[in-house]
Amino acid sequence: MAAMLPLSIVVLAAGQGTRMRSTLPKVLHPLAGKPLLQHVIDTARQLLPQRILIVYGHGGAEVRRRMNASDLHWVEQAQQLGTGHAMAQTLPELADESVSLVLYGDVPLIQHTTLRPLVASAQAGKLALLTVNLTDPRGYGRIVRDAQAAVQCIVEEKDASAEQKRITEVNTGILAAHSDKLRQWLAQLNSNNAQGEYYLTDIIAMAVQQGIAVQTSQPQTATEVLGVNSRGQLAELERVYQRQQAEQFMAQGVSFRDPARVDFRGEVSFGRDVEVDINCIFSGKVTIGDNVRIGAGSIISNSQIESGVEILPLCVIEDTHIGSHSRVGPYSRLRPGAVLKGDNHIGNFVEIKNSEIGLGSKVNHLSYVGDTQMGGKVNIGAGTITANYDGANKHRTIIQDHASTGSNTVLVAPVTVGKGATIGAGSVITKQAPAEKLTLTRAKQITVEGWQRPSKKTRD
Ligand code: UD1
Ligand code: CA
């Protein structure tokens, strides 16, 4: 067998995307929180190419800025004269001794498993073409075969005869071939067709004429080759992608109350026997342990949740670590830097930011805990606030093991509540509260004798 040639992957992404009606270049629109083009690049990388060339046009500077990575090479197509013209722009960058695979920046769900056979056929000297059968082939280039079913050419919809239009096998646009052959063929393209464009698809007939075999293959599912031209199509692909993710996680042992009502916008990993109620969103890197239950409507990003944790409904959790067997929510907000050591109870309308909450400590109702080091077995009363910001600087609060604060306590940082200290309800604590003692600041309750409630003057 001949030695394997290095692989160059060309991503065509110069189209304008007019139908998106957007100032954002089409390929930067997000699918599952990630730009369309990024999906294609991530898949391309799985094939370990020698280089990835991206043909850009509209909004190029912005696309380059967002996608910046050292393995990407950028090729400008100043005027969009067709797919063949786009491909031709890469020729100065393509080594003759290589295989080229052509992908599309707006076809985000293509899988590396579908692409591998194409690359293998191209390595074997064939022209490899990814085709698909559609019940409604309108708008696509048709695959024309001869009586022996050998591919003859591709004819674009606008150039097709009535008979050709009845062909249901269509061109996905994705193909692979030896780069030196591509160079020869691209040099011969012309724009004598209905759209006045240089069609990349015209190279098929050229290969056939030279006696080069055209090898077709199909994707595992037709959704892999769907393109995004409008926001409607983008939304459809989003649902396809989300459904696939949910199915994959279910196969690994996760239960979703409704797999159609959960969204994944990053990399999530789940342990065994996790239950997820409806309308949850997972974004960024999220790690979830075994036996975790997540209530409806929770939004979890870039966080670790250890085993046995229960998240009650409607929590917003970001850059947080939740130790095992904790219970959070409903309506809790865990902000960046919240670290719950384990066995914690965080209740409704509690906000925690940049704070460590020791083992077994509870913050059950209506509290703000920020920039705090909290020991274990602490009980924070309803309405306790750490006043950590003096308008210019943030200060830390230290609450030691077994301390307990009464309702409506304000801890004015920097301040320390000693081990086992108790703070009386309604106190504003500005100085150290000593260990094991009751500290409170409270105006004495008085009752005014003989006081009368004012009554409304009657007009005479
Ligand atoms: C193309 C194929 C058609 C196939 C269809 C699949 C040709 C001539 N036709 O048609 O057989 O069925 O895709 O969707 O190839 N692009 C550029 N520069 C250009 C033109 C296009 O970069 O000058 C890029 C676009 O950004 C897009 C891709 O190439 O990602 C396809 O372009 P598009 O205009 O959508 O191709 P179609 O005419 O639909
Ligand atoms: Ca077109």
Short mmCIF file of C-alpha atoms and ligand atoms in Angstrom, two decimals:
data_model
loop_
_atom_site.label_atom_id
_atom_site.label_comp_id
_atom_site.label_asym_id
_atom_site.label_seq_id
_atom_site.Cartn_x
_atom_site.Cartn_y
_atom_site.Cartn_z
CA MET A 1 0.00 0.00 0.00
CA ALA A 2 1.18 3.49 -0.83
CA ALA A 3 2.26 5.72 2.04
CA MET A 4 -0.49 7.82 3.56
CA LEU A 5 -0.45 11.39 2.39
CA PRO A 6 -0.88 14.22 4.86
CA LEU A 7 -4.43 15.56 5.14
CA SER A 8 -5.47 19.15 4.48
CA ILE A 9 -8.99 20.11 5.49
CA VAL A 10 -10.58 23.06 3.71
CA VAL A 11 -13.59 24.69 5.35
CA LEU A 12 -15.61 26.88 3.00
CA ALA A 13 -17.06 29.71 5.03
CA ALA A 14 -17.11 32.77 2.79
CA GLY A 15 -20.83 32.82 2.04
CA GLN A 16 -22.70 35.88 3.20
CA GLY A 17 -25.56 34.22 5.02
CA THR A 18 -28.03 36.89 3.93
CA ARG A 19 -31.02 34.88 5.09
CA MET A 20 -29.89 35.04 8.71
CA ARG A 21 -30.66 38.79 8.60
CA SER A 22 -27.87 39.43 11.06
CA THR A 23 -24.82 41.64 11.53
CA LEU A 24 -23.08 38.61 13.01
CA PRO A 25 -21.39 36.47 10.31
CA LYS A 26 -23.44 33.30 9.83
CA VAL A 27 -20.72 30.89 10.90
CA LEU A 28 -20.43 32.68 14.26
CA HIS A 29 -24.05 32.05 15.19
CA PRO A 30 -24.08 29.64 18.11
CA LEU A 31 -25.38 26.09 18.14
CA ALA A 32 -25.37 24.64 21.66
CA GLY A 33 -23.51 27.76 22.77
CA LYS A 34 -20.65 27.25 20.30
CA PRO A 35 -20.20 28.99 16.91
CA LEU A 36 -21.20 26.86 13.91
CA LEU A 37 -17.67 27.10 12.51
CA GLN A 38 -16.21 25.93 15.83
CA HIS A 39 -18.23 22.71 15.59
CA VAL A 40 -16.75 22.06 12.15
CA ILE A 41 -13.22 22.89 13.31
CA ASP A 42 -13.53 20.59 16.34
CA THR A 43 -14.67 17.73 14.10
CA ALA A 44 -11.90 18.48 11.59
CA ARG A 45 -9.30 18.24 14.37
CA GLN A 46 -10.46 14.72 15.22
CA LEU A 47 -9.09 13.64 11.83
CA LEU A 48 -5.62 14.87 12.83
CA PRO A 49 -5.06 16.93 9.66
CA GLN A 50 -1.73 18.47 8.83
CA ARG A 51 -3.50 21.76 8.32
CA ILE A 52 -6.94 23.33 8.42
CA LEU A 53 -7.60 26.06 5.86
CA ILE A 54 -10.58 28.29 6.30
CA VAL A 55 -11.89 30.26 3.35
CA TYR A 56 -13.45 33.42 4.71
CA GLY A 57 -15.11 36.43 3.17
CA HIS A 58 -17.89 38.36 4.85
CA GLY A 59 -17.09 39.46 8.39
CA GLY A 60 -13.69 37.82 8.03
CA ALA A 61 -11.86 39.87 10.64
CA GLU A 62 -14.42 39.03 13.28
CA VAL A 63 -14.45 35.35 12.38
CA ARG A 64 -10.65 35.20 12.60
CA ARG A 65 -10.61 36.98 15.94
CA ARG A 66 -13.18 34.64 17.47
CA MET A 67 -11.66 31.44 16.09
CA ASN A 68 -8.05 32.35 16.64
CA ALA A 69 -5.95 29.21 17.02
CA SER A 70 -2.47 28.41 15.81
CA ASP A 71 -3.47 25.39 13.69
CA LEU A 72 -5.91 27.41 11.55
CA HIS A 73 -4.80 28.99 8.27
CA TRP A 74 -6.97 31.72 6.82
CA VAL A 75 -7.57 32.25 3.11
CA GLU A 76 -9.56 35.21 1.92
CA GLN A 77 -12.11 34.98 -0.88
CA ALA A 78 -12.76 38.65 -1.50
CA GLN A 79 -15.63 38.03 -3.93
CA GLN A 80 -17.96 35.07 -3.66
CA LEU A 81 -17.84 33.65 -7.17
CA GLY A 82 -18.87 30.13 -6.24
CA THR A 83 -17.69 27.05 -4.38
CA GLY A 84 -15.11 26.20 -7.06
CA HIS A 85 -13.67 29.71 -6.87
CA ALA A 86 -13.60 29.47 -3.06
CA MET A 87 -11.69 26.21 -3.22
CA ALA A 88 -9.29 27.63 -5.81
CA GLN A 89 -8.24 30.34 -3.33
CA THR A 90 -6.62 27.65 -1.17
CA LEU A 91 -4.39 26.27 -3.95
CA PRO A 92 -1.28 28.29 -3.01
CA GLU A 93 -1.55 26.73 0.47
CA LEU A 94 -2.13 23.13 -0.64
CA ALA A 95 0.79 20.75 -1.00
CA ASP A 96 0.45 18.54 -4.11
CA GLU A 97 1.47 15.55 -2.04
CA SER A 98 -1.58 15.72 0.18
CA VAL A 99 -5.21 14.74 0.34
CA SER A 100 -7.80 17.50 0.65
CA LEU A 101 -11.14 17.18 2.39
CA VAL A 102 -13.71 19.93 1.79
CA LEU A 103 -16.14 20.83 4.60
CA TYR A 104 -18.63 23.67 5.05
CA GLY A 105 -18.65 26.22 7.84
CA ASP A 106 -22.43 26.14 7.97
CA VAL A 107 -22.82 22.34 8.15
CA PRO A 108 -22.06 21.88 11.83
CA LEU A 109 -23.23 18.37 12.73
CA ILE A 110 -21.00 16.38 10.41
CA GLN A 111 -19.30 13.51 12.28
CA HIS A 112 -15.70 12.38 11.97
CA THR A 113 -16.92 8.79 11.56
CA THR A 114 -18.68 9.83 8.35
CA LEU A 115 -15.59 11.65 7.06
CA ARG A 116 -13.03 8.90 7.65
CA PRO A 117 -14.18 6.66 4.74
CA LEU A 118 -14.01 9.68 2.40
CA VAL A 119 -10.44 10.40 3.40
CA ALA A 120 -9.57 6.71 2.96
CA SER A 121 -11.03 6.66 -0.58
CA ALA A 122 -9.10 9.81 -1.47
CA GLN A 123 -5.92 8.24 -0.06
CA ALA A 124 -6.60 5.35 -2.45
CA GLY A 125 -6.62 7.79 -5.38
CA LYS A 126 -10.37 8.12 -5.82
CA LEU A 127 -12.60 11.16 -5.79
CA ALA A 128 -14.75 10.67 -2.69
CA LEU A 129 -18.15 12.24 -2.52
CA LEU A 130 -20.62 12.35 0.36
CA THR A 131 -24.17 12.05 -0.94
CA VAL A 132 -27.55 11.65 0.69
CA ASN A 133 -31.01 10.60 -0.47
CA LEU A 134 -33.72 13.14 0.25
CA THR A 135 -37.45 12.81 -0.26
CA ASP A 136 -37.41 16.49 -1.16
CA PRO A 137 -34.18 17.11 -3.12
CA ARG A 138 -35.10 20.65 -4.17
CA GLY A 139 -32.28 23.18 -4.09
CA TYR A 140 -29.49 20.62 -4.08
CA GLY A 141 -27.10 19.44 -6.77
CA ARG A 142 -28.20 16.04 -8.14
CA ILE A 143 -25.93 13.01 -8.51
CA VAL A 144 -26.23 11.79 -12.10
CA ARG A 145 -25.35 8.11 -12.60
CA ASP A 146 -25.09 5.98 -15.75
CA ALA A 147 -26.82 2.66 -16.47
CA GLN A 148 -24.16 0.85 -14.42
CA ALA A 149 -24.84 3.24 -11.52
CA ALA A 150 -21.42 4.87 -11.90
CA VAL A 151 -21.41 8.58 -11.07
CA GLN A 152 -21.22 10.75 -14.21
CA CYS A 153 -21.52 14.27 -12.92
CA ILE A 154 -23.34 16.60 -10.54
CA VAL A 155 -25.93 18.93 -11.97
CA GLU A 156 -27.08 21.92 -9.95
CA GLU A 157 -30.84 22.42 -9.49
CA LYS A 158 -30.83 25.57 -11.63
CA ASP A 159 -29.08 23.76 -14.49
CA ALA A 160 -31.00 20.49 -14.21
CA SER A 161 -33.45 19.06 -16.75
CA ALA A 162 -36.92 18.01 -15.59
CA GLU A 163 -35.74 14.41 -15.59
CA GLN A 164 -32.59 15.20 -13.55
CA LYS A 165 -34.69 17.10 -11.04
CA ARG A 166 -36.42 13.82 -10.20
CA ILE A 167 -33.12 12.36 -8.90
CA THR A 168 -33.31 12.12 -5.12
CA GLU A 169 -29.63 11.43 -4.47
CA VAL A 170 -28.05 14.81 -3.80
CA ASN A 171 -24.64 16.32 -3.25
CA THR A 172 -23.87 17.26 0.36
CA GLY A 173 -20.94 19.33 -0.93
CA ILE A 174 -18.47 17.37 1.18
CA LEU A 175 -15.75 15.67 -0.86
CA ALA A 176 -12.15 14.52 -0.75
CA ALA A 177 -9.44 13.97 -3.37
CA HIS A 178 -5.71 14.18 -4.02
CA SER A 179 -4.68 17.83 -3.89
CA ASP A 180 -2.69 17.63 -7.15
CA LYS A 181 -5.79 16.42 -8.97
CA LEU A 182 -7.88 19.16 -7.45
CA ARG A 183 -5.33 21.67 -8.67
CA GLN A 184 -5.66 20.36 -12.25
CA TRP A 185 -9.44 20.31 -12.19
CA LEU A 186 -9.94 23.69 -10.52
CA ALA A 187 -7.78 25.29 -13.22
CA GLN A 188 -10.29 24.11 -15.83
CA LEU A 189 -13.46 25.43 -14.18
CA ASN A 190 -15.59 28.01 -15.94
CA SER A 191 -18.73 29.86 -15.01
CA ASN A 192 -20.87 28.97 -18.04
CA ASN A 193 -23.90 27.93 -16.06
CA ALA A 194 -27.25 29.21 -14.88
CA GLN A 195 -25.78 31.04 -11.87
CA GLY A 196 -22.61 32.34 -13.55
CA GLU A 197 -20.61 30.76 -10.70
CA TYR A 198 -17.53 28.57 -10.58
CA TYR A 199 -19.02 25.26 -9.40
CA LEU A 200 -16.78 22.96 -7.39
CA THR A 201 -19.19 20.23 -8.43
CA ASP A 202 -17.95 20.43 -12.04
CA ILE A 203 -14.79 18.56 -11.04
CA ILE A 204 -16.80 15.33 -10.83
CA ALA A 205 -17.29 15.12 -14.62
CA MET A 206 -13.60 15.96 -15.10
CA ALA A 207 -12.55 13.06 -12.87
CA VAL A 208 -14.91 10.69 -14.72
CA GLN A 209 -13.42 11.77 -18.05
CA GLN A 210 -9.92 10.98 -16.75
CA GLY A 211 -11.06 7.53 -15.65
CA ILE A 212 -10.68 8.37 -11.97
CA ALA A 213 -13.19 6.46 -9.88
CA VAL A 214 -15.79 8.47 -8.04
CA GLN A 215 -16.61 6.78 -4.76
CA THR A 216 -19.77 7.85 -2.96
CA SER A 217 -20.65 7.25 0.67
CA GLN A 218 -23.49 8.34 2.92
CA PRO A 219 -23.65 9.82 6.40
CA GLN A 220 -25.08 7.70 9.23
CA THR A 221 -27.97 10.13 9.52
CA ALA A 222 -29.19 12.76 7.07
CA THR A 223 -29.16 15.41 9.84
CA GLU A 224 -25.36 15.36 9.81
CA VAL A 225 -25.28 17.14 6.47
CA LEU A 226 -27.99 19.72 7.08
CA GLY A 227 -26.83 23.25 6.47
CA VAL A 228 -27.82 26.44 8.26
CA ASN A 229 -29.16 29.17 6.01
CA SER A 230 -31.82 30.72 8.23
CA ARG A 231 -32.59 31.11 11.91
CA GLY A 232 -35.35 28.54 11.49
CA GLN A 233 -32.86 25.95 10.25
CA LEU A 234 -30.46 26.90 13.04
CA ALA A 235 -33.20 26.29 15.61
CA GLU A 236 -34.01 22.92 14.01
CA LEU A 237 -30.39 21.81 14.15
CA GLU A 238 -30.18 22.96 17.77
CA ARG A 239 -33.06 20.59 18.62
CA VAL A 240 -31.44 17.73 16.69
CA TYR A 241 -28.16 18.28 18.50
CA GLN A 242 -29.79 18.57 21.93
CA ARG A 243 -31.79 15.42 21.38
CA GLN A 244 -28.63 13.53 20.42
CA GLN A 245 -26.87 14.73 23.56
CA ALA A 246 -29.78 13.73 25.78
CA GLU A 247 -29.92 10.30 24.16
CA GLN A 248 -26.22 9.79 24.67
CA PHE A 249 -26.50 10.67 28.36
CA MET A 250 -29.55 8.45 28.83
CA ALA A 251 -27.56 5.58 27.37
CA GLN A 252 -24.96 6.27 30.07
CA GLY A 253 -27.54 6.07 32.87
CA VAL A 254 -28.95 9.57 33.27
CA SER A 255 -32.73 10.10 33.58
CA PHE A 256 -34.40 13.13 32.08
CA ARG A 257 -38.05 13.81 32.95
CA ASP A 258 -38.31 15.01 29.36
CA PRO A 259 -35.30 14.65 27.06
CA ALA A 260 -36.81 17.35 24.83
CA ARG A 261 -36.62 19.90 27.64
CA VAL A 262 -32.97 20.03 28.65
CA ASP A 263 -30.10 21.89 26.97
CA PHE A 264 -26.38 21.21 26.93
CA ARG A 265 -24.12 24.08 25.91
CA GLY A 266 -20.74 22.75 26.85
CA GLU A 267 -19.07 19.62 28.11
CA VAL A 268 -21.05 17.85 30.78
CA SER A 269 -20.19 14.60 32.43
CA PHE A 270 -22.72 12.71 34.52
CA GLY A 271 -22.32 9.93 37.05
CA ARG A 272 -24.78 7.07 37.45
CA ASP A 273 -28.44 7.45 38.40
CA VAL A 274 -28.63 11.18 37.98
CA GLU A 275 -32.16 12.57 37.60
CA VAL A 276 -32.76 15.82 35.78
CA ASP A 277 -36.14 17.50 35.81
CA ILE A 278 -37.36 19.70 32.95
CA ASN A 279 -35.92 22.95 31.63
CA CYS A 280 -32.40 22.67 32.99
CA ILE A 281 -29.43 24.20 31.14
CA PHE A 282 -25.88 22.93 31.52
CA SER A 283 -23.17 25.14 30.10
CA GLY A 284 -19.39 25.21 30.05
CA LYS A 285 -17.62 22.40 31.86
CA VAL A 286 -19.92 20.72 34.34
CA THR A 287 -19.14 17.54 36.27
CA ILE A 288 -21.91 15.74 38.10
CA GLY A 289 -21.42 12.77 40.41
CA ASP A 290 -23.59 9.75 41.10
CA ASN A 291 -27.14 9.92 42.46
CA VAL A 292 -27.50 13.66 41.97
CA ARG A 293 -31.02 15.04 41.55
CA ILE A 294 -31.56 18.32 39.76
CA GLY A 295 -34.86 20.14 40.05
CA ALA A 296 -36.73 21.90 37.29
CA GLY A 297 -35.42 25.09 35.76
CA SER A 298 -31.89 25.05 37.13
CA ILE A 299 -29.02 26.63 35.22
CA ILE A 300 -25.62 25.17 35.97
CA SER A 301 -22.39 26.37 34.40
CA ASN A 302 -18.74 25.51 34.93
CA SER A 303 -19.34 23.67 38.19
CA GLN A 304 -18.66 20.41 39.97
CA ILE A 305 -21.43 18.69 41.83
CA GLU A 306 -20.45 15.71 43.95
CA SER A 307 -22.48 12.59 44.52
CA GLY A 308 -25.78 12.53 46.36
CA VAL A 309 -26.41 16.25 45.97
CA GLU A 310 -29.97 17.46 45.56
CA ILE A 311 -30.59 20.67 43.66
CA LEU A 312 -34.17 21.83 44.18
CA PRO A 313 -35.91 23.83 41.43
CA LEU A 314 -34.85 27.16 39.95
CA CYS A 315 -31.24 27.50 41.05
CA VAL A 316 -28.54 29.43 39.19
CA ILE A 317 -25.14 27.88 39.82
CA GLU A 318 -21.93 29.22 38.29
CA ASP A 319 -18.25 28.37 38.91
CA THR A 320 -19.18 26.52 42.05
CA HIS A 321 -18.18 23.33 43.81
CA ILE A 322 -20.92 21.51 45.69
CA GLY A 323 -19.71 18.83 48.10
CA SER A 324 -21.52 15.54 48.45
CA HIS A 325 -24.96 15.17 50.01
CA SER A 326 -25.64 18.89 50.03
CA ARG A 327 -29.10 20.25 49.37
CA VAL A 328 -29.42 23.48 47.42
CA GLY A 329 -32.50 25.52 46.56
CA PRO A 330 -35.17 26.17 45.62
CA TYR A 331 -34.17 29.62 44.33
CA SER A 332 -30.52 29.60 45.37
CA ARG A 333 -27.86 31.54 43.54
CA LEU A 334 -24.33 30.18 43.79
CA ARG A 335 -21.86 32.57 42.20
CA PRO A 336 -18.22 32.17 41.18
CA GLY A 337 -15.95 30.86 43.88
CA ALA A 338 -18.64 29.28 46.04
CA VAL A 339 -17.24 26.11 47.59
CA LEU A 340 -19.61 23.95 49.61
CA LYS A 341 -17.57 21.35 51.44
CA GLY A 342 -20.40 18.87 51.81
CA ASP A 343 -23.60 18.07 53.72
CA ASN A 344 -24.64 21.69 53.37
CA HIS A 345 -28.13 23.12 53.19
CA ILE A 346 -28.47 26.23 51.06
CA GLY A 347 -32.03 27.44 50.91
CA ASN A 348 -34.33 29.86 49.16
CA PHE A 349 -33.15 33.32 48.20
CA VAL A 350 -29.63 32.68 49.37
CA GLU A 351 -26.72 34.09 47.37
CA ILE A 352 -23.20 32.82 47.96
CA LYS A 353 -20.12 34.26 46.27
CA ASN A 354 -16.41 33.56 46.65
CA SER A 355 -16.91 31.77 49.95
CA GLU A 356 -16.09 28.47 51.50
CA ILE A 357 -18.92 26.84 53.44
CA GLY A 358 -17.62 24.19 55.85
CA LEU A 359 -18.96 20.65 56.27
CA GLY A 360 -22.53 20.48 57.50
CA SER A 361 -23.11 24.24 57.62
CA LYS A 362 -26.53 25.64 56.74
CA VAL A 363 -27.64 28.88 55.15
CA ASN A 364 -31.32 28.25 54.81
CA HIS A 365 -33.13 31.47 54.00
CA LEU A 366 -32.73 34.94 52.51
CA SER A 367 -29.02 35.52 53.03
CA TYR A 368 -25.98 36.94 51.26
CA VAL A 369 -22.65 35.31 52.01
CA GLY A 370 -19.73 36.86 50.14
CA ASP A 371 -15.94 36.68 50.61
CA THR A 372 -16.42 34.47 53.63
CA GLN A 373 -14.53 31.63 55.22
CA MET A 374 -17.11 29.58 57.07
CA GLY A 375 -16.25 26.62 59.26
CA GLY A 376 -18.26 23.44 59.79
CA LYS A 377 -21.65 23.02 61.49
CA VAL A 378 -22.39 26.72 61.32
CA ASN A 379 -26.01 27.83 61.27
CA ILE A 380 -26.72 31.08 59.50
CA GLY A 381 -30.06 32.63 60.44
CA ALA A 382 -32.57 33.99 57.97
CA GLY A 383 -31.64 37.35 56.54
CA THR A 384 -27.98 37.26 57.55
CA ILE A 385 -25.86 39.50 55.35
CA THR A 386 -22.10 39.74 55.07
CA ALA A 387 -21.46 43.40 54.32
CA ASN A 388 -18.24 42.76 52.44
CA TYR A 389 -17.95 45.93 50.38
CA ASP A 390 -17.26 49.37 51.78
CA GLY A 391 -17.79 51.07 48.44
CA ALA A 392 -14.14 50.76 47.45
CA ASN A 393 -12.73 47.46 48.71
CA LYS A 394 -13.97 43.99 49.51
CA HIS A 395 -13.25 42.53 52.94
CA ARG A 396 -13.40 39.02 54.32
CA THR A 397 -15.64 37.57 56.96
CA ILE A 398 -14.55 34.62 59.06
CA ILE A 399 -17.17 32.48 60.76
CA GLN A 400 -15.72 29.65 62.79
CA ASP A 401 -17.07 26.14 63.50
CA HIS A 402 -20.42 25.80 65.31
CA ALA A 403 -21.15 29.53 65.23
CA SER A 404 -24.77 30.60 64.85
CA THR A 405 -26.19 33.91 63.67
CA GLY A 406 -29.67 35.15 64.53
CA SER A 407 -32.09 36.41 61.94
CA ASN A 408 -31.26 39.70 60.28
CA THR A 409 -27.64 39.80 61.35
CA VAL A 410 -25.28 42.08 59.44
CA LEU A 411 -21.63 41.07 59.63
CA VAL A 412 -19.61 44.12 58.63
CA ALA A 413 -16.34 42.83 57.19
CA PRO A 414 -13.53 42.51 58.02
CA VAL A 415 -14.90 40.67 61.01
CA THR A 416 -14.58 37.31 62.77
CA VAL A 417 -17.29 35.33 64.52
CA GLY A 418 -15.51 32.97 66.91
CA LYS A 419 -15.99 29.25 67.35
CA GLY A 420 -19.36 28.40 68.84
CA ALA A 421 -20.31 32.10 69.11
CA THR A 422 -23.97 33.06 68.96
CA ILE A 423 -25.13 36.36 67.44
CA GLY A 424 -28.48 37.71 68.60
CA ALA A 425 -31.13 38.50 66.02
CA GLY A 426 -31.02 41.93 64.39
CA SER A 427 -27.40 42.65 65.29
CA VAL A 428 -24.90 44.71 63.32
CA ILE A 429 -21.56 43.10 64.12
CA THR A 430 -18.52 45.27 63.46
CA LYS A 431 -16.02 43.81 65.93
CA GLN A 432 -14.84 40.31 66.76
CA ALA A 433 -17.60 38.20 68.32
CA PRO A 434 -15.88 36.01 70.92
CA ALA A 435 -16.06 32.22 70.90
CA GLU A 436 -18.83 30.45 72.80
CA LYS A 437 -20.52 33.74 73.88
CA LEU A 438 -23.73 35.52 72.95
CA THR A 439 -23.04 38.82 71.21
CA LEU A 440 -25.76 41.19 70.15
CA THR A 441 -26.31 44.83 69.31
CA ARG A 442 -29.87 45.79 69.77
CA ALA A 443 -31.84 48.83 70.93
CA LYS A 444 -33.86 48.06 74.04
CA GLN A 445 -37.54 47.43 73.47
CA ILE A 446 -39.74 50.07 75.04
CA THR A 447 -43.47 50.50 75.32
CA VAL A 448 -44.81 54.07 75.39
CA GLU A 449 -47.54 54.41 77.96
CA GLY A 450 -50.52 56.67 77.15
CA TRP A 451 -49.65 56.90 73.44
CA GLN A 452 -52.62 57.28 71.13
CA ARG A 453 -52.81 56.42 67.47
CA PRO A 454 -53.51 59.60 65.44
CA SER A 455 -56.96 59.73 63.88
CA LYS A 456 -58.11 61.58 60.73
CA LYS A 457 -59.34 65.18 61.29
CA THR A 458 -63.00 65.53 60.35
CA ARG A 459 -63.82 68.69 58.33
CA ASP A 460 -66.68 70.78 59.74
C1 UD1 B 1 -23.71 23.63 -3.01
C2 UD1 B 1 -23.41 22.61 -4.11
C3 UD1 B 1 -24.62 21.69 -4.27
C4 UD1 B 1 -24.95 21.01 -2.97
C5 UD1 B 1 -25.13 22.06 -1.88
C6 UD1 B 1 -25.25 21.38 -0.53
C7 UD1 B 1 -21.97 23.75 -5.68
C8 UD1 B 1 -21.88 24.43 -6.99
N1 UD1 B 1 -23.16 23.31 -5.33
O1 UD1 B 1 -24.79 24.40 -3.46
O2 UD1 B 1 -24.33 20.70 -5.24
O3 UD1 B 1 -26.11 20.23 -3.10
O4 UD1 B 1 -24.00 22.94 -1.81
O5 UD1 B 1 -25.64 22.31 0.42
O6 UD1 B 1 -20.97 23.57 -5.02
N2 UD1 B 1 -19.12 29.36 -0.35
C9 UD1 B 1 -17.97 30.11 -0.33
N3 UD1 B 1 -17.71 30.92 -1.38
C10 UD1 B 1 -18.52 31.03 -2.46
C11 UD1 B 1 -19.71 30.27 -2.46
C12 UD1 B 1 -19.98 29.44 -1.40
O7 UD1 B 1 -17.20 30.04 0.62
O8 UD1 B 1 -18.20 31.80 -3.36
C13 UD1 B 1 -19.41 28.48 0.78
C14 UD1 B 1 -20.64 28.92 1.55
O9 UD1 B 1 -20.27 29.72 2.65
C15 UD1 B 1 -21.23 27.61 2.02
C16 UD1 B 1 -20.79 26.60 0.96
O10 UD1 B 1 -19.71 27.21 0.27
O11 UD1 B 1 -20.69 27.19 3.25
C17 UD1 B 1 -21.90 26.21 0.01
O12 UD1 B 1 -22.34 27.37 -0.65
P1 UD1 B 1 -23.85 27.54 -1.09
O13 UD1 B 1 -23.99 28.80 -1.85
O14 UD1 B 1 -24.74 27.31 0.06
O15 UD1 B 1 -23.96 26.30 -2.09
P2 UD1 B 1 -25.22 25.86 -2.89
O16 UD1 B 1 -25.39 26.77 -4.04
O17 UD1 B 1 -26.34 25.68 -1.98
CA CA B 2 -25.36 29.22 -3.97
#
